[in-house]
């Protein structure tokens, strides 16, 4: 059977994984309950496979050149490798760094500024953005309806002979909310699984992380559901004020979504505008370069790390890499089975 996560991970010790929680869906039982409403869009194998096909479908863009996967590549945690600001149609440069996609069912809001508050609505933004796919849902649905193959696949999932915009968005969600990462070294260490142990350096890094970082990058998801100002200076060419741009409330000035740190080793460059190339630069920012502003978080102002501390933290951050997730074939480009 397809998503039996239990096949990937054998839990014999302290923690167990709930076998079938949301039909095709699994996560460790000590994690919080997801916020996504599965009742309105239950994940099924057919729905997931259709969403996967759509995620890799370039016809979502005006000229058939850009799929979601162009900016969300599996091997880099579904983010845009090497691009500070993401590139879309006609090589146009967007205004922000692509976000990594994982454990999205636990998110209440999406985008760096939380401008989208429902997963099923999120895809509208890249589809219609003139820097990304420069199309419209109507146009996408028209192209999909012209394909008898897609009409059949949609029928199997939604029992409707006409493909609708709503079903297109729901199918995409079935794929994107299933991208769950919880089999990193860190997870196995916490679960006392496969005899995984931490070196002294990793243990020291974990302690430093708990003391300096985890108030925002909170385990087990390594993110918080609110928006914070982590002391970045304003880029005066982009003038991106983050959450403030949505709420117009001065308390939100320069606050951005706290991104997850899972698979962070592979999601460079970092921050909403991709200004840092390496994790060492990120740590240097937290220690030396914090811009004190009215909304800068107090925790940030107190971070002190020696060179050794920084090295230990970097070693710890690598334990959040989940290779089973990054190379999970269920999430990869869906190749057609060769005809017999
Ligand atoms: C041209 C590059 C590009 C394309 C194409 C693209 N995205 Fe994105 N994606 C981004 C960027 C950049 C962000 C962050 C946007 C922001 O904060 O304003 C993002 C954010 C997201 C998020 C929010 C993640 C979070 O944690 O809040 C999701 C989900 C997502 N994209 C899914 C998709 C899907 C599904 C498609 C295809 C329909 C798609 N993307 C196409 C670049 C792209
Ligand atoms: C007060 C909350 C807060 C604390 C404490 C904090 N961060 Fe962050 N972190 C954020 C926010 C918010 C962002 C995104 C900022 C942006 O892009 O504008 C971020 C971004 C990052 C990124 C880049 C992620 C990406 O996908 O681009 C890394 C790496 C990171 N933090 C690591 C750490 C480490 C390591 C610590 C502890 C030394 C730490 N953070 C402490 C709030 C915090």
Coordinates of N, CA, C and O in Angstrom, one line a residue, residues 39-211:
X39 N -11.6 16.5 7.0 CA -13.0 16.1 6.7 C -13.5 16.7 5.4 O -14.2 16.1 4.7
X40 N -13.0 18.0 5.1 CA -13.5 18.6 3.9 C -12.7 18.1 2.7 O -13.1 18.4 1.6
X41 N -11.6 17.5 2.9 CA -10.7 17.0 1.8 C -9.9 15.8 2.2 O -8.7 15.9 2.4
X42 N -10.6 14.7 2.4 CA -9.9 13.5 2.9 C -8.8 13.0 1.9 O -9.1 13.0 0.7
X43 N -7.6 12.7 2.4 CA -6.5 12.3 1.6 C -6.7 10.8 1.2 O -6.8 10.0 2.1
X44 N -6.8 10.6 -0.1 CA -6.9 9.2 -0.6 C -5.7 8.9 -1.5 O -5.0 9.9 -1.9
X45 N -5.4 7.7 -1.8 CA -4.3 7.4 -2.6 C -4.5 8.0 -4.0 O -3.6 8.7 -4.5
X46 N -5.7 7.9 -4.6 CA -5.9 8.5 -5.9 C -5.8 10.0 -5.9 O -5.2 10.6 -6.8
X47 N -6.3 10.6 -4.8 CA -6.2 12.1 -4.7 C -4.8 12.6 -4.5 O -4.3 13.5 -5.2
X48 N -4.0 11.8 -3.7 CA -2.6 12.1 -3.6 C -1.8 12.0 -4.9 O -1.1 12.9 -5.3
X49 N -2.1 10.9 -5.6 CA -1.4 10.7 -6.9 C -1.8 11.8 -7.9 O -0.9 12.2 -8.7
X50 N -3.0 12.2 -7.9 CA -3.5 13.3 -8.8 C -2.8 14.6 -8.5 O -2.2 15.3 -9.3
X51 N -2.7 14.9 -7.2 CA -2.1 16.1 -6.7 C -0.6 16.1 -7.1 O 0.0 17.1 -7.5
X52 N 0.0 14.9 -7.0 CA 1.4 14.8 -7.3 C 1.6 15.1 -8.8 O 2.5 15.9 -9.2
X53 N 0.8 14.6 -9.7 CA 0.8 14.9 -11.1 C 0.7 16.4 -11.4 O 1.4 16.9 -12.2
X54 N -0.3 17.0 -10.7 CA -0.5 18.4 -10.9 C 0.7 19.2 -10.4 O 1.1 20.3 -11.0
X55 N 1.3 18.8 -9.3 CA 2.5 19.5 -8.7 C 3.6 19.6 -9.8 O 4.4 20.6 -9.8
X56 N 3.7 18.6 -10.6 CA 4.8 18.5 -11.6 C 4.3 18.9 -13.0 O 5.0 18.6 -14.0
X57 N 3.1 19.5 -13.1 CA 2.5 19.8 -14.4 C 2.8 21.2 -14.8 O 2.4 22.2 -14.3
X58 N 3.7 21.4 -15.9 CA 4.0 22.7 -16.4 C 2.9 23.5 -17.0 O 2.9 24.7 -17.1
X59 N 1.8 22.8 -17.3 CA 0.6 23.5 -17.9 C -0.1 24.5 -16.9 O -1.0 25.2 -17.3
X60 N 0.4 24.4 -15.7 CA -0.2 25.4 -14.7 C 0.3 26.9 -15.1 O -0.3 27.8 -14.6
X61 N 1.4 27.0 -15.9 CA 1.9 28.3 -16.2 C 1.4 28.7 -17.6 O 1.0 27.8 -18.4
X62 N 1.4 30.0 -17.8 CA 0.8 30.5 -19.1 C 1.4 29.8 -20.3 O 0.6 29.4 -21.2
X63 N 2.7 29.6 -20.3 CA 3.3 29.1 -21.6 C 3.8 27.6 -21.4 O 4.6 27.2 -22.2
X64 N 3.3 27.0 -20.4 CA 3.6 25.5 -20.2 C 5.1 25.3 -19.9 O 5.6 24.2 -20.2
X65 N 5.8 26.2 -19.2 CA 7.2 26.0 -18.9 C 7.5 25.8 -17.4 O 8.5 25.2 -17.0
X66 N 6.6 26.3 -16.5 CA 6.9 26.3 -15.1 C 5.9 25.4 -14.3 O 4.7 25.7 -14.4
X67 N 6.4 24.5 -13.6 CA 5.5 23.7 -12.7 C 5.8 24.2 -11.2 O 6.8 24.9 -11.0
X68 N 5.0 23.7 -10.3 CA 5.3 24.0 -8.9 C 6.7 23.6 -8.5 O 7.4 24.2 -7.8
X69 N 7.0 22.4 -9.1 CA 8.3 21.8 -8.7 C 9.5 22.6 -9.2 O 10.6 22.4 -8.7
X70 N 9.3 23.5 -10.1 CA 10.4 24.3 -10.6 C 11.0 25.1 -9.4 O 12.2 25.3 -9.3
X71 N 10.1 25.6 -8.5 CA 10.6 26.4 -7.4 C 10.6 25.6 -6.1 O 11.0 26.1 -5.0
X72 N 10.1 24.4 -6.2 CA 10.0 23.5 -5.0 C 10.5 22.1 -5.3 O 9.8 21.2 -5.7
X73 N 11.8 22.0 -5.2 CA 12.5 20.8 -5.6 C 12.7 19.8 -4.4 O 13.2 20.2 -3.4
X74 N 12.3 18.6 -4.6 CA 12.3 17.6 -3.5 C 13.6 17.5 -2.8 O 13.7 17.6 -1.5
X75 N 14.7 17.4 -3.5 CA 16.0 17.1 -2.9 C 16.5 18.2 -2.0 O 17.4 18.1 -1.2
X76 N 15.9 19.4 -2.2 CA 16.3 20.5 -1.3 C 15.1 20.9 -0.4 O 14.9 22.1 -0.1
X77 N 14.4 19.9 0.1 CA 13.3 20.2 1.0 C 12.2 20.9 0.3 O 11.5 21.7 0.9
X78 N 12.0 20.7 -1.0 CA 11.0 21.4 -1.8 C 11.1 22.9 -1.8 O 10.1 23.6 -1.6
X79 N 12.4 23.4 -1.9 CA 12.6 24.8 -2.0 C 13.4 25.0 -3.3 O 13.7 24.1 -4.0
X80 N 13.7 26.3 -3.6 CA 14.3 26.6 -4.9 C 15.8 26.7 -4.7 O 16.3 27.7 -4.1
X81 N 16.5 25.7 -5.1 CA 17.9 25.6 -4.8 C 18.7 26.8 -5.5 O 18.4 27.2 -6.6
X82 N 19.6 27.3 -4.7 CA 20.5 28.3 -5.2 C 19.9 29.7 -5.6 O 20.6 30.6 -6.0
X83 N 18.6 29.8 -5.5 CA 18.0 31.1 -5.8 C 17.7 31.9 -4.6 O 17.0 31.4 -3.7
X84 N 18.2 33.2 -4.5 CA 17.8 34.0 -3.4 C 16.4 34.4 -3.6 O 15.5 34.1 -2.8
X85 N 16.1 35.1 -4.7 CA 14.7 35.4 -5.0 C 14.3 34.4 -6.1 O 15.0 34.1 -7.0
X86 N 13.1 33.8 -5.9 CA 12.8 32.7 -6.8 C 12.5 33.2 -8.3 O 12.1 34.4 -8.5
X87 N 12.8 32.4 -9.2 CA 12.6 32.7 -10.7 C 11.4 32.0 -11.2 O 11.2 30.8 -11.0
X88 N 10.6 32.7 -12.0 CA 9.4 32.1 -12.5 C 9.4 32.2 -14.1 O 10.5 32.1 -14.7
X89 N 8.3 32.5 -14.6 CA 8.0 32.5 -16.1 C 8.9 33.5 -16.7 O 9.2 34.6 -16.1
X90 N 9.4 33.3 -17.9 CA 10.2 34.2 -18.7 C 11.5 34.6 -17.9 O 12.0 35.7 -18.1
X91 N 11.9 33.8 -16.9 CA 13.0 34.2 -16.1 C 12.8 35.3 -15.2 O 13.7 35.9 -14.6
X92 N 11.5 35.7 -15.0 CA 11.3 36.8 -14.1 C 11.6 36.5 -12.6 O 11.4 35.4 -12.1
X93 N 12.1 37.5 -12.0 CA 12.5 37.4 -10.6 C 11.4 37.8 -9.6 O 10.9 38.9 -9.7
X94 N 11.1 36.9 -8.7 CA 10.1 37.3 -7.7 C 10.6 38.2 -6.6 O 11.7 38.7 -6.7
X95 N 9.8 38.3 -5.6 CA 10.2 39.2 -4.5 C 10.7 38.5 -3.3 O 11.1 39.1 -2.3
X96 N 10.5 37.2 -3.3 CA 10.9 36.5 -2.1 C 11.6 35.1 -2.4 O 11.4 34.6 -3.5
X97 N 12.2 34.6 -1.3 CA 12.9 33.3 -1.4 C 11.8 32.2 -1.3 O 10.9 32.4 -0.4
X98 N 11.8 31.2 -2.1 CA 10.8 30.1 -2.0 C 10.8 29.5 -0.6 O 11.9 29.3 0.0
X99 N 9.7 29.1 -0.1 CA 9.6 28.4 1.2 C 9.7 26.9 1.0 O 9.2 26.4 0.0
X100 N 10.4 26.3 1.9 CA 10.5 24.8 1.9 C 9.1 24.3 2.2 O 8.3 24.9 2.9
X101 N 8.7 23.2 1.6 CA 7.4 22.6 1.8 C 7.5 21.3 2.6 O 8.0 20.3 2.1
X102 N 7.0 21.3 3.9 CA 7.0 20.1 4.7 C 6.1 20.3 5.9 O 6.0 21.5 6.4
X103 N 5.4 19.3 6.3 CA 4.6 19.3 7.5 C 3.6 20.5 7.5 O 3.4 21.2 8.5
X104 N 3.1 20.8 6.3 CA 2.2 21.9 6.1 C 0.9 21.8 6.8 O 0.2 22.8 7.0
X105 N 0.4 20.6 7.1 CA -0.9 20.4 7.7 C -0.9 21.0 9.1 O -2.0 21.1 9.7
X106 N 0.2 21.4 9.6 CA 0.3 22.0 11.0 C 0.3 23.5 10.9 O 0.4 24.2 11.9
X107 N 0.3 24.0 9.7 CA 0.4 25.5 9.5 C -1.0 26.2 9.5 O -1.9 25.7 8.8
X108 N -1.1 27.3 10.2 CA -2.4 28.0 10.2 C -2.4 29.0 9.1 O -3.4 29.5 8.6
X109 N -1.2 29.5 8.7 CA -1.1 30.5 7.6 C 0.1 30.2 6.8 O 1.0 29.6 7.2
X110 N 0.0 30.7 5.6 CA 1.1 30.4 4.6 C 1.7 31.7 4.0 O 1.1 32.8 4.1
X111 N 2.9 31.5 3.5 CA 3.7 32.6 2.9 C 4.5 33.3 4.0 O 4.1 33.2 5.2
X112 N 5.5 34.0 3.7 CA 6.4 34.6 4.7 C 5.6 35.7 5.5 O 6.0 35.9 6.6
X113 N 4.5 36.2 4.9 CA 3.8 37.2 5.7 C 2.4 36.7 6.1 O 1.6 37.4 6.7
X114 N 2.2 35.4 6.0 CA 0.9 34.8 6.4 C -0.3 35.3 5.6 O -1.4 35.3 6.0
X115 N 0.0 35.8 4.4 CA -1.1 36.4 3.5 C -2.1 35.4 3.1 O -3.2 35.8 2.6
X116 N -1.9 34.1 3.2 CA -2.9 33.1 2.8 C -3.2 32.3 4.0 O -2.3 31.8 4.7
X117 N -4.5 32.1 4.3 CA -4.8 31.4 5.6 C -5.5 30.1 5.4 O -5.9 29.5 6.3
X118 N -5.5 29.6 4.1 CA -6.0 28.2 4.0 C -5.2 27.5 2.9 O -5.0 28.1 1.8
X119 N -4.7 26.3 3.2 CA -3.9 25.6 2.3 C -4.6 25.4 0.9 O -3.9 25.5 -0.1
X120 N -5.9 25.2 0.9 CA -6.6 25.0 -0.4 C -6.6 26.2 -1.3 O -7.0 26.2 -2.4
X121 N -6.3 27.4 -0.7 CA -6.3 28.6 -1.4 C -4.9 29.0 -1.9 O -4.7 29.9 -2.8
X122 N -3.9 28.4 -1.3 CA -2.5 28.8 -1.4 C -2.1 28.8 -2.9 O -1.5 29.8 -3.4
X123 N -2.4 27.8 -3.7 CA -1.9 27.6 -5.0 C -2.4 28.7 -6.0 O -1.7 29.0 -7.0
X124 N -3.5 29.4 -5.6 CA -4.0 30.5 -6.4 C -2.9 31.6 -6.6 O -2.8 32.2 -7.7
X125 N -2.1 31.8 -5.5 CA -1.1 32.8 -5.6 C 0.0 32.6 -6.6 O 0.1 33.4 -7.5
X126 N 0.7 31.4 -6.6 CA 1.7 31.2 -7.7 C 1.0 31.1 -9.1 O 1.6 31.6 -10.1
X127 N -0.2 30.6 -9.2 CA -0.8 30.4 -10.5 C -1.0 31.8 -11.1 O -0.7 32.0 -12.3
X128 N -1.5 32.7 -10.3 CA -1.8 34.0 -10.9 C -0.7 35.1 -10.8 O -0.8 36.1 -11.5
X129 N 0.3 34.8 -10.0 CA 1.4 35.8 -9.9 C 2.1 36.0 -11.3 O 2.5 35.0 -11.9
X130 N 2.3 37.2 -11.7 CA 2.9 37.4 -13.1 C 4.4 37.1 -13.1 O 5.0 36.9 -14.1
X131 N 5.0 37.0 -11.9 CA 6.4 36.7 -11.8 C 6.6 35.1 -11.7 O 7.7 34.6 -11.7
X132 N 5.5 34.4 -11.4 CA 5.6 33.0 -11.2 C 5.0 32.2 -12.3 O 5.7 31.8 -13.2
X133 N 3.7 32.0 -12.4 CA 3.2 31.2 -13.5 C 2.3 32.0 -14.4 O 2.0 31.6 -15.5
X134 N 1.9 33.2 -14.0 CA 1.2 34.2 -14.9 C 0.0 33.6 -15.6 O -0.1 33.8 -16.8
X135 N -0.8 32.8 -14.9 CA -1.9 32.2 -15.6 C -3.2 32.6 -14.7 O -3.1 33.5 -13.9
X136 N -4.2 31.8 -14.9 CA -5.4 32.0 -14.0 C -6.0 30.6 -13.7 O -5.7 29.7 -14.5
X137 N -6.7 30.5 -12.7 CA -7.3 29.2 -12.4 C -8.2 28.7 -13.5 O -8.2 27.6 -13.9
X138 N -8.9 29.7 -14.1 CA -9.9 29.4 -15.2 C -9.1 28.8 -16.4 O -9.5 27.8 -17.0
X139 N -8.0 29.4 -16.7 CA -7.1 29.0 -17.8 C -6.6 27.6 -17.5 O -6.6 26.7 -18.4
X140 N -6.1 27.3 -16.3 CA -5.6 26.0 -15.9 C -6.7 24.9 -16.0 O -6.4 23.9 -16.6
X141 N -7.9 25.3 -15.5 CA -9.0 24.3 -15.5 C -9.4 24.0 -17.0 O -9.7 22.8 -17.3
X142 N -9.3 25.0 -17.9 CA -9.6 24.8 -19.3 C -8.6 23.8 -19.9 O -9.0 22.9 -20.6
X143 N -7.3 24.0 -19.6 CA -6.3 23.1 -20.2 C -6.5 21.7 -19.6 O -6.4 20.7 -20.4
X144 N -6.8 21.6 -18.3 CA -7.0 20.2 -17.7 C -8.2 19.5 -18.3 O -8.2 18.3 -18.7
X145 N -9.3 20.3 -18.5 CA -10.5 19.7 -19.1 C -10.3 19.2 -20.5 O -11.1 18.3 -21.0
X146 N -9.3 19.8 -21.2 CA -9.1 19.4 -22.6 C -8.4 18.0 -22.6 O -8.2 17.4 -23.7
X147 N -7.9 17.5 -21.5 CA -7.2 16.2 -21.5 C -8.1 15.1 -20.9 O -8.6 15.2 -19.8
X148 N -8.3 14.1 -21.7 CA -9.2 13.0 -21.3 C -8.6 12.3 -20.1 O -9.2 11.7 -19.2
X149 N -7.2 12.2 -20.1 CA -6.5 11.5 -19.1 C -6.8 12.2 -17.7 O -7.1 11.6 -16.7
X150 N -6.7 13.5 -17.7 CA -6.9 14.3 -16.5 C -8.4 14.1 -16.1 O -8.7 14.0 -14.9
X151 N -9.3 14.2 -17.1 CA -10.8 14.1 -16.7 C -11.0 12.8 -16.0 O -11.7 12.7 -15.0
X152 N -10.4 11.7 -16.5 CA -10.6 10.4 -15.9 C -10.0 10.4 -14.4 O -10.6 9.9 -13.5
X153 N -8.8 10.9 -14.3 CA -8.2 10.9 -13.0 C -9.0 11.8 -11.9 O -9.2 11.4 -10.8
X154 N -9.5 12.9 -12.4 CA -10.3 13.7 -11.5 C -11.6 13.0 -11.2 O -12.1 13.1 -10.0
X155 N -12.2 12.3 -12.2 CA -13.4 11.6 -11.9 C -13.3 10.6 -10.8 O -14.1 10.4 -9.9
X156 N -12.1 9.9 -10.9 CA -11.9 8.8 -9.9 C -11.9 9.4 -8.5 O -12.3 8.8 -7.5
X157 N -11.3 10.6 -8.3 CA -11.2 11.2 -7.0 C -12.5 11.9 -6.6 O -12.9 11.8 -5.4
X158 N -13.1 12.7 -7.5 CA -14.2 13.6 -7.0 C -15.5 13.2 -7.6 O -16.5 13.9 -7.3
X159 N -15.6 12.2 -8.4 CA -16.8 11.7 -9.0 C -17.6 12.8 -9.7 O -18.8 13.0 -9.6
X160 N -16.8 13.6 -10.5 CA -17.5 14.7 -11.2 C -16.8 14.7 -12.6 O -15.6 14.6 -12.8
X161 N -17.7 14.7 -13.7 CA -17.1 14.5 -15.0 C -16.5 15.8 -15.6 O -15.8 15.8 -16.6
X162 N -16.7 16.9 -14.9 CA -16.1 18.2 -15.3 C -15.1 18.6 -14.2 O -15.4 18.5 -13.0
X163 N -13.9 19.0 -14.6 CA -12.9 19.4 -13.7 C -13.2 20.8 -13.2 O -13.4 21.7 -14.1
X164 N -13.2 21.0 -11.9 CA -13.5 22.4 -11.4 C -12.2 22.9 -10.8 O -11.3 22.2 -10.4
X165 N -12.2 24.3 -10.6 CA -11.1 24.9 -9.9 C -10.9 24.4 -8.5 O -9.8 24.2 -8.0
X166 N -12.1 24.3 -7.8 CA -12.0 23.9 -6.4 C -11.4 22.5 -6.3 O -10.5 22.2 -5.4
X167 N -11.8 21.6 -7.2 CA -11.2 20.2 -7.1 C -9.7 20.2 -7.5 O -8.9 19.5 -6.9
X168 N -9.3 21.1 -8.4 CA -7.9 21.2 -8.7 C -7.1 21.6 -7.5 O -6.1 21.0 -7.2
X169 N -7.6 22.6 -6.8 CA -6.9 23.1 -5.6 C -6.8 22.0 -4.5 O -5.8 21.8 -3.8
X170 N -8.0 21.3 -4.4 CA -8.0 20.3 -3.3 C -7.1 19.1 -3.6 O -6.4 18.6 -2.7
X171 N -7.0 18.8 -4.9 CA -6.1 17.7 -5.3 C -4.6 18.1 -5.0 O -3.9 17.3 -4.5
X172 N -4.3 19.3 -5.4 CA -2.9 19.8 -5.1 C -2.6 19.7 -3.6 O -1.6 19.3 -3.2
X173 N -3.6 20.1 -2.8 CA -3.4 20.1 -1.3 C -3.2 18.7 -0.8 O -2.4 18.5 0.1
X174 N -3.9 17.7 -1.4 CA -3.7 16.3 -1.0 C -2.3 15.9 -1.1 O -1.8 15.1 -0.3
X175 N -1.6 16.4 -2.1 CA -0.2 16.1 -2.2 C 0.7 16.9 -1.2 O 1.4 16.4 -0.5
X176 N 0.5 18.2 -1.3 CA 1.4 19.1 -0.5 C 1.2 18.9 1.0 O 2.2 19.0 1.7
X177 N 0.0 18.6 1.5 CA -0.1 18.4 3.0 C 0.4 17.0 3.4 O 0.5 16.7 4.6
X178 N 0.7 16.1 2.4 CA 1.2 14.8 2.8 C 2.8 14.8 2.8 O 3.3 13.7 3.1
X179 N 3.4 15.9 2.6 CA 4.9 15.9 2.6 C 5.4 16.0 4.0 O 5.7 17.1 4.5
X180 N 5.3 14.9 4.7 CA 5.6 15.0 6.1 C 7.0 14.5 6.4 O 7.4 13.4 6.0
X181 N 7.8 15.3 7.2 CA 9.2 14.9 7.5 C 9.3 14.6 9.0 O 9.1 15.6 9.8
X182 N 9.6 13.4 9.4 CA 9.8 13.1 10.8 C 10.7 11.9 11.0 O 10.6 11.2 12.0
X183 N 11.6 11.7 10.0 CA 12.5 10.5 10.2 C 14.0 11.0 10.1 O 14.8 10.3 9.5
X184 N 14.2 12.2 10.6 CA 15.6 12.7 10.7 C 16.4 11.9 11.8 O 15.7 11.3 12.6
X185 N 17.7 12.1 11.9 CA 18.4 11.6 12.9 C 17.9 12.1 14.3 O 17.8 11.3 15.3
X186 N 17.6 13.4 14.3 CA 17.1 13.9 15.6 C 15.8 13.2 16.0 O 15.7 12.8 17.2
X187 N 14.9 12.9 15.1 CA 13.6 12.2 15.4 C 13.9 10.8 16.0 O 13.3 10.4 17.0
X188 N 14.9 10.2 15.3 CA 15.2 8.8 15.8 C 15.9 8.8 17.2 O 15.6 8.0 18.0
X189 N 16.7 9.9 17.4 CA 17.3 10.0 18.7 C 16.2 10.2 19.8 O 16.3 9.6 20.8
X190 N 15.3 11.1 19.5 CA 14.2 11.4 20.4 C 13.4 10.1 20.7 O 13.0 9.9 21.8
X191 N 13.2 9.4 19.7 CA 12.3 8.1 19.8 C 13.2 6.9 20.3 O 12.6 5.8 20.4
X192 N 14.5 7.1 20.5 CA 15.3 6.0 20.9 C 15.2 4.9 19.9 O 15.0 3.7 20.3
X193 N 15.3 5.2 18.6 CA 15.0 4.3 17.6 C 16.2 3.8 16.9 O 17.2 4.6 16.7
X194 N 16.3 2.6 16.4 CA 17.4 2.1 15.6 C 18.8 2.4 16.3 O 19.8 2.6 15.6
X195 N 18.8 2.4 17.6 CA 20.0 2.6 18.4 C 20.7 3.9 18.0 O 22.0 4.0 18.1
X196 N 20.0 4.9 17.5 CA 20.6 6.2 17.2 C 21.1 6.9 18.4 O 20.3 7.1 19.4
X197 N 22.3 7.4 18.4 CA 22.8 8.2 19.5 C 23.3 9.5 19.0 O 23.6 9.6 17.8
X198 N 23.5 10.5 19.9 CA 24.1 11.8 19.5 C 25.5 11.8 20.0 O 25.8 11.3 21.1
X199 N 26.4 12.4 19.3 CA 27.7 12.6 19.7 C 27.7 13.7 20.8 O 26.7 14.4 20.9
X200 N 28.8 13.9 21.5 CA 28.8 15.0 22.5 C 28.5 16.4 21.9 O 27.9 17.2 22.4
X201 N 29.1 16.5 20.7 CA 28.9 17.8 20.0 C 27.4 18.0 19.6 O 26.9 19.1 19.8
X202 N 26.8 17.0 19.1 CA 25.4 17.1 18.8 C 24.5 17.4 20.1 O 23.6 18.2 20.0
X203 N 24.9 16.7 21.2 CA 24.2 17.0 22.4 C 24.3 18.4 22.9 O 23.4 19.1 23.3
X204 N 25.6 18.9 22.8 CA 25.8 20.3 23.1 C 25.0 21.2 22.2 O 24.4 22.2 22.7
X205 N 25.0 20.9 20.9 CA 24.3 21.7 20.0 C 22.8 21.8 20.3 O 22.1 22.8 20.3
X206 N 22.3 20.6 20.7 CA 20.8 20.5 21.1 C 20.5 21.4 22.3 O 19.5 22.1 22.3
X207 N 21.4 21.4 23.3 CA 21.2 22.2 24.5 C 21.3 23.7 24.1 O 20.4 24.5 24.5
X208 N 22.3 24.1 23.3 CA 22.4 25.5 22.8 C 21.1 25.9 22.1 O 20.6 27.0 22.2
X209 N 20.6 25.0 21.3 CA 19.4 25.2 20.5 C 18.2 25.5 21.4 O 17.5 26.4 21.2
X210 N 18.1 24.6 22.4 CA 17.0 24.8 23.4 C 17.0 26.1 24.0 O 16.0 26.8 24.3
X211 N 18.3 26.6 24.4 CA 18.4 27.8 25.1 C 18.3 29.1 24.3 O 17.9 30.1 24.8

